[in-house]
């Protein structure tokens, strides 16, 4: 039941989908074509007439006027059946009906479809028609008084009275009856108005000759009948060129035939030559437009067809790379007349083919640097070739790609029956090889692509390799910096190649540990780096220190990872106004701005201000504050022991006049600079103070204490 159902569907398909089954009427034959992609390869035909069913499968089919073949691209089976075929119903040489079975095998079961096609040729038959099919020669004559008489006579007498005599190269063989001839593969038929003779090529009694170097096969039969005192004789000759076509390596498939194949076949006056494809002639202007060329010289007719002419087929082929070949089913018609103005129409079918021609694909690097992505176009892919996978760094990516990979592929189709693929691979993908060239300060990105393509429908794979490479100008990163009241903020938005450099503060690489140790606030992820550097943390440089304010400068260095040479730096200087602070410089200087009003209750007026050494006075004072800046070891500073703490004090009186004894002073402010002992290089040198780091500063008010750093 299922089988019946499937067959029913299939049959319906055949008729509904005109793509599957074609039945066409041509000028001397039926064309039945079946698309194998729908039916499978197990397919054959049977001719049907009132006498029985005749499989069109064996050599016998040639002498009966059938020609079957399988064609590629798309895969199909084609049956050409002569209108004068053995099992065709012929009504007055005008209406021909071909009844046939299409036998297909579905899952081991044969299914037979009875089909029928009726055709009437659009042209009247010429007095003589010679057809050179792929597998047989056919000649029919008619339009002659003699044929008519023959017909009449055959009516009044038994056909068995007819005898046939074959001529082999001038030699006459023994006459035989038509049925004897039939057993030897010579088919004669007497229709209403025509005499038909057909045989396959290579019969023992045919003869081969050469005309202008072209092999020609000739079959010559004389049909005769004796009716009392009348003897009727008809000469039936078919001559067909047997040469293959050739390829001229300049894009033309060529075929040539002699103008006169045999004196008894071709008339002496040639009228015209028409060309066509696939058994269908085209008008002269169409032939010209398609580039078909007919040239005559030295009694030869030379035909040139562009390899890719319309009407041909092409097929891809893998053989250590991609190749292709073209096939063209040439159909040629040659009209000529003899002295008696009787027309002969010669029809030849010849399949021309190119050799295997290389079919290069092309790859184009369409990368736009700014997109930071490789864009590679693979083009000129023929329509019977498909991209199956892409291999990058030994990893296989079947097409279409899953969307979890960063690669993308897009297919584009062109009107010229080619298509192409655009592959995109981001520069930063691990599949891309990166290499930094120091000399050029360029980053090289490279990707090796191995495309796997296959030719359909055989699924024969081949590979296409391409390497694309770019050099990207890489500059060291540059931070954005912003001043704030309490420090400086630096920001870096990472570029993909910023990992190439090392970021340092002075000579120390910036790490989370360093930041913690120095009191920087750092946040870092794959997108950006943010560094906030509070004022008075390590790394600042100060200048123009006055009571009104000062400038603080902080610098971030970008170094080469290997050589540590500085490639760039970001320096930011910001103005700061801080009420009170102590700076303990690495070169042994204490700079302090102290708010003295904190030590003077009720806003008394200061008269005089100095350090322990009363001769060390402030650099600047105003109503409330004083600025001192002095070498640590001077102005009476005292030295601690565990850490090295230099301490000094600001004394000031609230009355006019110099103080006799600073210790008696009511008002004092104490400042300290504390250095790590280990970081000090010349503690006892008289000439120079040098510390690795700045000291830690403190201001102690006698009444209030405020810490500074
Ligand atoms: C990935 O593919 C799935 C299934 O094809 C689809 O549903 C989903 O939207 C795709 N995701 C993206 C980001 O394209
Ligand atoms: C087909 O057309 C495309 C797009 O116009 C073109 O790039 C390509 O070269 C053509 N290929 C052939 C084989 O003509
Ligand atoms: C390309 O990929 C195919 C399939 O993996 C492999 O057989 C072939 O060797 C590759 N070609 C090259 C040059 O890597
Ligand atoms: C920031 O984070 C990235 C990883 O996201 C890391 O490679 C880099 O070293 C970090 N930079 C700093 C300065 O910590």
Coordinates of C-alpha atoms in Angstrom, one line a residue, residues 50 55 106 134 146 203 289 308 352 390 437 489 494 516 523 585 626 644 655 659 709:
X50 CA -0.2 -3.2 -30.8
X55 CA 12.5 -2.8 -23.9
X106 CA 11.6 2.1 -6.1
X134 CA 24.7 8.9 -32.3
X146 CA 8.6 6.8 -57.6
X203 CA 27.5 -3.2 -39.8
X289 CA 24.8 35.9 -31.1
X308 CA 30.7 28.0 -22.8
X352 CA 31.5 18.1 -28.6
X390 CA 37.0 25.8 6.7
X437 CA 57.9 43.3 14.7
X489 CA 42.7 60.0 37.8
X494 CA 42.5 48.9 26.1
X516 CA 47.8 48.8 47.4
X523 CA 40.3 49.0 38.9
X585 CA 61.2 65.1 49.8
X626 CA 53.0 79.9 57.4
X644 CA 64.6 58.3 60.9
X655 CA 52.8 89.6 71.1
X659 CA 61.1 85.7 71.9
X709 CA 51.6 63.2 54.6

